[in-house]
Coordinates of C-alpha atoms in Angstrom, one line a residue:
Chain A
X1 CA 15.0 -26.2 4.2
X2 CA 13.1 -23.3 5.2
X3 CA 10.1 -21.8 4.3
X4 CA 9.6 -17.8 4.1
X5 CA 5.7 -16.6 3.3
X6 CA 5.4 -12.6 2.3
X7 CA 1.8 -12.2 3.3
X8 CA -0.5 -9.5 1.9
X9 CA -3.7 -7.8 3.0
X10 CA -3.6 -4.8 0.2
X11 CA -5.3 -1.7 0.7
X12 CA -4.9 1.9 -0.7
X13 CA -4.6 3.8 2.5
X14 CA -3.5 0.6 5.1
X15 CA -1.6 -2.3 3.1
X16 CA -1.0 -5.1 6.0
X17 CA 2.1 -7.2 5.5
X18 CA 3.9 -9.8 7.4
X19 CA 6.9 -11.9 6.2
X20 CA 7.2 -15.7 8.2
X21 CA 9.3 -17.9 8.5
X22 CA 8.4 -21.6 9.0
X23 CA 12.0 -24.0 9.2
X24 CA 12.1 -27.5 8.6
X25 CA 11.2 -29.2 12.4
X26 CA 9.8 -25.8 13.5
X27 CA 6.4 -26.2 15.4
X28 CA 5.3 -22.1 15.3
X29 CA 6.6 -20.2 12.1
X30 CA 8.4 -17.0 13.2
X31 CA 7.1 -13.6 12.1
X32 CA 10.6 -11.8 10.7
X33 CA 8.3 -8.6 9.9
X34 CA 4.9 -7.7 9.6
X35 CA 3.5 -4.1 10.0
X36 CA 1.3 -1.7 7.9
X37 CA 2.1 0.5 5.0
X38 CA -0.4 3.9 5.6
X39 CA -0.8 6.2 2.9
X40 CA -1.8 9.2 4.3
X41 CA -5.8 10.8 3.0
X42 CA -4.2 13.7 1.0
X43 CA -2.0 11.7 -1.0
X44 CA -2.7 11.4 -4.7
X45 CA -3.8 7.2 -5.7
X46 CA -1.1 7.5 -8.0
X47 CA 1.3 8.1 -5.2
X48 CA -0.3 5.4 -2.7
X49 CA 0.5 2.7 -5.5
X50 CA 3.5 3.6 -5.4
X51 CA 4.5 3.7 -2.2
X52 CA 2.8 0.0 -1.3
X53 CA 5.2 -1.1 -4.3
X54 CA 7.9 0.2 -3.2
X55 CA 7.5 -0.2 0.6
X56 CA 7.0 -4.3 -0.9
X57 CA 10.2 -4.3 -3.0
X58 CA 12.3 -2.8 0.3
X59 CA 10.6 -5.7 2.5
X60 CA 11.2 -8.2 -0.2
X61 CA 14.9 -6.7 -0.4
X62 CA 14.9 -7.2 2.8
X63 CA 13.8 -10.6 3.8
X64 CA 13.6 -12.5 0.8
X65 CA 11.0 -14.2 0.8
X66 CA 10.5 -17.6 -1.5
X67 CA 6.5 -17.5 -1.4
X68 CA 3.7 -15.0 -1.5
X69 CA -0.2 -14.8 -0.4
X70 CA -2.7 -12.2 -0.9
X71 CA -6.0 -11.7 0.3
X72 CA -8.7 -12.3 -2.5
X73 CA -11.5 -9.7 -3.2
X74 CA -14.6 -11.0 -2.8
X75 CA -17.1 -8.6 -1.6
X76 CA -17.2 -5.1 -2.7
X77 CA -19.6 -2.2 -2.3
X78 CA -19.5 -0.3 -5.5
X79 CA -17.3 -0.3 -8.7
X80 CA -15.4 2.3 -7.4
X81 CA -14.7 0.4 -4.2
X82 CA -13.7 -2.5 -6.8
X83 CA -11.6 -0.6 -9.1
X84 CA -9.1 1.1 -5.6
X85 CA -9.2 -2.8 -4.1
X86 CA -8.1 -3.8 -7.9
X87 CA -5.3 -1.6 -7.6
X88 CA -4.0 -1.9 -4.3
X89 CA -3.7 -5.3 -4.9
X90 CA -1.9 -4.4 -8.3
X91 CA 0.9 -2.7 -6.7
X92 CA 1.1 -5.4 -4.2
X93 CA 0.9 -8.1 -6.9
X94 CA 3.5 -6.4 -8.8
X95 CA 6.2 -5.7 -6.1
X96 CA 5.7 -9.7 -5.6
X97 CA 6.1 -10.2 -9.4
X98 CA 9.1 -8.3 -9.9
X99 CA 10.4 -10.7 -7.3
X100 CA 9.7 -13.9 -9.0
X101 CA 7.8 -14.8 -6.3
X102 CA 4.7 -17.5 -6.8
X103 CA 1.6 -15.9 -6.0
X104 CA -1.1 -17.6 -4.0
X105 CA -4.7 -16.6 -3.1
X106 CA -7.1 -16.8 -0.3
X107 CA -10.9 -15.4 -0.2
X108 CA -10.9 -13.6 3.3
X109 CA -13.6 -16.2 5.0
X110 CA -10.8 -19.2 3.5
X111 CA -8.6 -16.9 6.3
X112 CA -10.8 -16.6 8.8
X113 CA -11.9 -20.2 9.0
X114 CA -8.2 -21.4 8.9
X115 CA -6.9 -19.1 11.4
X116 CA -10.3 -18.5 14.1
X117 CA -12.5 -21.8 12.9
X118 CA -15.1 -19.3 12.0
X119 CA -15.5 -17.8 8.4
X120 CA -17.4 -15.0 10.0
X121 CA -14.8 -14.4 12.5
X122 CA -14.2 -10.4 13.3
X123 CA -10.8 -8.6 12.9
X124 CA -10.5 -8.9 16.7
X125 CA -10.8 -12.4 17.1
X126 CA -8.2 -12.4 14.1
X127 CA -5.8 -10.4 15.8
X128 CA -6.2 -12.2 18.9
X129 CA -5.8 -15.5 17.5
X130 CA -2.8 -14.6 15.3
X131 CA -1.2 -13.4 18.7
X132 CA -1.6 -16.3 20.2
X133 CA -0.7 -18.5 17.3
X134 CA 3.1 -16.8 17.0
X135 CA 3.2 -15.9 20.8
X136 CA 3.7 -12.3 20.2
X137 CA 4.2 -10.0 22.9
X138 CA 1.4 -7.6 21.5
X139 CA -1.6 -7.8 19.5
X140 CA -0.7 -6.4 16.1
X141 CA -3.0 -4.2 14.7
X142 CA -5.8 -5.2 12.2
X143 CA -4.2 -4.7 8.9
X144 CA -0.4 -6.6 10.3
X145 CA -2.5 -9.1 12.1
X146 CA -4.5 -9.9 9.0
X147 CA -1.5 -10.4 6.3
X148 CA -0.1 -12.7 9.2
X149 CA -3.4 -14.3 9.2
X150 CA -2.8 -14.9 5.3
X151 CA 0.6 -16.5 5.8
X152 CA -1.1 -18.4 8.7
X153 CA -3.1 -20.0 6.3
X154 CA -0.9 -20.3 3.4
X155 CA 1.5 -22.3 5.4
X156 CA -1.3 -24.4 7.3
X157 CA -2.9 -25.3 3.8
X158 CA 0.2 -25.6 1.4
X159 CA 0.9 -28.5 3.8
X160 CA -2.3 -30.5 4.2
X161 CA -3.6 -33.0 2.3
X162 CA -7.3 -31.6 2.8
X163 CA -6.0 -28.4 1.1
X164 CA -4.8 -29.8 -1.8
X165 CA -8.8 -31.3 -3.0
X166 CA -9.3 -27.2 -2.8
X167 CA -5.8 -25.5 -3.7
X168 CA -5.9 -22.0 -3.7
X169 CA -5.6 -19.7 -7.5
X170 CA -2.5 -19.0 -8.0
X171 CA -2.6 -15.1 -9.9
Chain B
X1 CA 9.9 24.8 -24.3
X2 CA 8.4 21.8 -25.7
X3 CA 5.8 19.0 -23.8
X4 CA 6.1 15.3 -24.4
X5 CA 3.0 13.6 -23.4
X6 CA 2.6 10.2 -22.2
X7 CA -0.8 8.6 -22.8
X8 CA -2.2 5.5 -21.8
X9 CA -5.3 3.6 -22.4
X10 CA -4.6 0.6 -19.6
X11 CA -6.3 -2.9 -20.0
X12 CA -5.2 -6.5 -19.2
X13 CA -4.4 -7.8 -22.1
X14 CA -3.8 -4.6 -24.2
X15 CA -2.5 -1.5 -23.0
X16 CA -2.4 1.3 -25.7
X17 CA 0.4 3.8 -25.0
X18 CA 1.6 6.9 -27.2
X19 CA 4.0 10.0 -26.6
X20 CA 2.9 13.0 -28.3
X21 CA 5.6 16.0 -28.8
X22 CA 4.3 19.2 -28.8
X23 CA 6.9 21.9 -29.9
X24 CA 6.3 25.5 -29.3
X25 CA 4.3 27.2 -32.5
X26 CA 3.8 23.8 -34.0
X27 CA 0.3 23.6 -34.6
X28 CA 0.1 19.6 -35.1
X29 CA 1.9 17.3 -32.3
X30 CA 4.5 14.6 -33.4
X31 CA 4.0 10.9 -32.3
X32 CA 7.5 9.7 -30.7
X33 CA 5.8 6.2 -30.3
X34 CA 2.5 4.6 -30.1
X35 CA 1.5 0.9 -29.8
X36 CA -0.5 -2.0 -27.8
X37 CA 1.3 -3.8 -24.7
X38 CA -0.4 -7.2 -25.1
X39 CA 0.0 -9.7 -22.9
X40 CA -1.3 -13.4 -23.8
X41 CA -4.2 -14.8 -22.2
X42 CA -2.2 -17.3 -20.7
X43 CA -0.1 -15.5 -18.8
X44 CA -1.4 -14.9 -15.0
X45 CA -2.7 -11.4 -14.0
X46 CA 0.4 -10.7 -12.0
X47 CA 2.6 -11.1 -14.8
X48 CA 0.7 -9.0 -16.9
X49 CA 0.8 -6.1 -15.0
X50 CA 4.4 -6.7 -14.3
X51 CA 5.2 -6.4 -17.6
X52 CA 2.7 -3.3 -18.4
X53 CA 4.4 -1.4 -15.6
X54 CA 8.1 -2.5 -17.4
X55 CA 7.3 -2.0 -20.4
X56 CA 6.1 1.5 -19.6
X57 CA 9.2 1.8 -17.9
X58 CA 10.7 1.6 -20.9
X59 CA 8.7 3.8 -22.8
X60 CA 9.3 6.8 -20.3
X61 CA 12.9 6.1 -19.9
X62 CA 13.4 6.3 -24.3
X63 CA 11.0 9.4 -24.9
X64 CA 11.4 11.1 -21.1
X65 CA 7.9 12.8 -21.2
X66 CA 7.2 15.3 -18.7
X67 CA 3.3 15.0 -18.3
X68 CA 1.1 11.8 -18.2
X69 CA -3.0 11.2 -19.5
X70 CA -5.0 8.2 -18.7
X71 CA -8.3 7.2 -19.5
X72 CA -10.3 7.0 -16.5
X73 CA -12.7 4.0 -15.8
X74 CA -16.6 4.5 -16.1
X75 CA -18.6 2.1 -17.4
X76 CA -18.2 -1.5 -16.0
X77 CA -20.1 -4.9 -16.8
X78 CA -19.3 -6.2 -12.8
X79 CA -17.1 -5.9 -9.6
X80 CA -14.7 -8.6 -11.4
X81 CA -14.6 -6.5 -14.2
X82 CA -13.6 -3.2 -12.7
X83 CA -11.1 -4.9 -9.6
X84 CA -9.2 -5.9 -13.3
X85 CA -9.5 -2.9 -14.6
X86 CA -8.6 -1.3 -11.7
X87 CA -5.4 -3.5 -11.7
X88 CA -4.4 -2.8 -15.6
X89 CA -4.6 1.2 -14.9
X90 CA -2.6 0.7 -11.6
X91 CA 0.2 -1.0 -12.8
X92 CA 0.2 2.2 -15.7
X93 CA -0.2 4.8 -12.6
X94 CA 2.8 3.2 -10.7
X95 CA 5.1 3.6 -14.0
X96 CA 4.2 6.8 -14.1
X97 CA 4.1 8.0 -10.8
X98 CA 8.0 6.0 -10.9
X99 CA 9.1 9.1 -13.1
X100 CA 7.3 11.6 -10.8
X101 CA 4.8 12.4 -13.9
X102 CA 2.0 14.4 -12.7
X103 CA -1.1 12.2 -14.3
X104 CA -4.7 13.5 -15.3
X105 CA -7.4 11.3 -16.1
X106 CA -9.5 11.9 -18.9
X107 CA -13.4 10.0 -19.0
X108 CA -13.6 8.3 -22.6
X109 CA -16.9 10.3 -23.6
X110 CA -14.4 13.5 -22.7
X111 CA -11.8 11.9 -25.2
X112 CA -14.0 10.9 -27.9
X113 CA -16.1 14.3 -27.6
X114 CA -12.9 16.0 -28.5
X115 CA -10.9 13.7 -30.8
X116 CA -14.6 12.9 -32.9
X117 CA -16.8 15.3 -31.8
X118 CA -18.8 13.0 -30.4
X119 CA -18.9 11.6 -26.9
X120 CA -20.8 8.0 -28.6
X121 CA -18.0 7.6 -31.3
X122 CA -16.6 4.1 -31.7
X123 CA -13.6 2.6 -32.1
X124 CA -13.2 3.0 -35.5
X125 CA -13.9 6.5 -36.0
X126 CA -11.5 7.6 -33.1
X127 CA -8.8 5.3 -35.0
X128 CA -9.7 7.3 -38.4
X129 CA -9.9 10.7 -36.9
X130 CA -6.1 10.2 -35.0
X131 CA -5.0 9.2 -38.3
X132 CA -6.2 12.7 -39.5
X133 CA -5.2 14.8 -37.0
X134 CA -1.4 13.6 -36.9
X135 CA -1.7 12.9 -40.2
X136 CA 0.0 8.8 -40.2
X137 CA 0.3 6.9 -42.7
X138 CA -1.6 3.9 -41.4
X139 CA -4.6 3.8 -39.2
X140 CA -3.6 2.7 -35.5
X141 CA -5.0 -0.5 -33.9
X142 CA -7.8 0.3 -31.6
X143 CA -6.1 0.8 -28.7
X144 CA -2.9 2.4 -29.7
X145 CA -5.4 5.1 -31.5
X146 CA -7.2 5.6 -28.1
X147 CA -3.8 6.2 -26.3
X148 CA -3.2 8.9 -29.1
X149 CA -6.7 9.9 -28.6
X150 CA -5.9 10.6 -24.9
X151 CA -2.8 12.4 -25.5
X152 CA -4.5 14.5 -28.1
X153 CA -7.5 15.4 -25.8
X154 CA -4.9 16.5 -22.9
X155 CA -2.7 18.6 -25.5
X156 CA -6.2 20.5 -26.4
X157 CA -7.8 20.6 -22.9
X158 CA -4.4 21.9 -21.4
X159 CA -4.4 24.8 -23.7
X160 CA -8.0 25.7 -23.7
X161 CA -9.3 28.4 -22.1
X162 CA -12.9 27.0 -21.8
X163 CA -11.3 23.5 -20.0
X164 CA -10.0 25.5 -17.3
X165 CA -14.1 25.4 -16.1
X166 CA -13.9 21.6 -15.9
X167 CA -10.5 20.5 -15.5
X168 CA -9.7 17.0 -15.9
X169 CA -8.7 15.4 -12.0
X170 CA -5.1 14.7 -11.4
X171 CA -4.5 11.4 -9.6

């Protein structure tokens, strides 16, 4: 049986994704997609939401995926800040929904510690360590590197036994 | 020419909705539909904004409005508050951004200020003056009367000379 994570790292203007496949056996899950939706500056907030769910549903369509992670908010700078992170995520949540996917979780430091050993890790030494984790050719850019970062972690911790004292919400 | 308005008031739990039809020379608009999306507070947060987003669907697609209101968010309790929040009202933006709706956002002190007369009104007297103004037979539930209140403040705003000084944002 195999395994196939749709990671999320949701954000109005760069929405990081990444869709992984672990098979039964298989050491190193392999990355089938992973990339960043951009929604240009001028564009409306109504029409960014949109476009992350549809640019979901089309990876979802896709790849078909059979699990999903998203990055948790945790720290914000303002309401305002809170209210765009709330609904990024909301169009990423509800792409996933519409899927019947089961939704998982993870605080970003929960991320960086599984993927880097470090909870204060930078987005560098995420990308970097996500690169060399899946052996890809390039590093991927922050926002791809990330939502593989999240399915990194969902599929480390879905499968330990530490993991399950501390499972992650499921939204 | 006629406008159908679609209103929404977005929240968690209960989303009020309403479409106002305003025919040419009719001086008072016609409810099509108004009511609360509720979602039970067991149901997870992704599944609640699924089904606001579906069941808004579904509201556009039997009434075909050609112009969307929404309240806008101002005053929140915390960060966990307003990335909700955030959340509710995305899910509404993404239905209505679906049927290419252009969407104006309308601060709650502006809706009560011109459905009451008074930016401070509560709940109940925005209920009882809707009631009034389109003239129903029963008083709305809370937040069915403040989708109706929305709608109402758009169909005045729209056509007033004076709210072309301060005219609502379109997101």
């Amino acid at each position: 049986m195999s395994r196939r994570i749709l990671a999320i790292d949701p954000a109005i203007r760069n929405t990081g994704f990444a869709v992984l496949e672990q098979r039964d056996g298989q050491r190193t899950p392999t990355p089938l997609a992973y990339g960043t939706i951009k929604n240009k500056a001028s564009l409306r907030q109504s029409a960014c939401l949109l476009a992350i769910t549809e640019h979901l549903r089309e990876v979802i369509r896709t790849h078909q995926p059979n699990e999903c992670a998203v990055e948790g908010i945790i720290y914000v700078q303002s309401h305002r800040t809170a209210i765009t992170m709330g609904a990024a995520r909301a169009a990423a949540l509800i792409a996933a929904a519409e899927a019947g996917l089961e939704i998982r979780e993870y605080a970003p430091k929960r991320v960086k510690q599984s993927v880097v050993g470090r909870g204060a890790a930078d987005k560098d030494q995420v990308a970097f360590m996500v690169r060399a984790l899946l052996g890809l050719r390039e590093t991927p850019d922050h926002d791809a590197a990330d939502a593989l970062a999240i399915g990194l972690t969902h599929l480390t911790e879905s499968s330990s036994p530490a993991a399950k004292l501390n499972p992650p919400a499921s939204i």
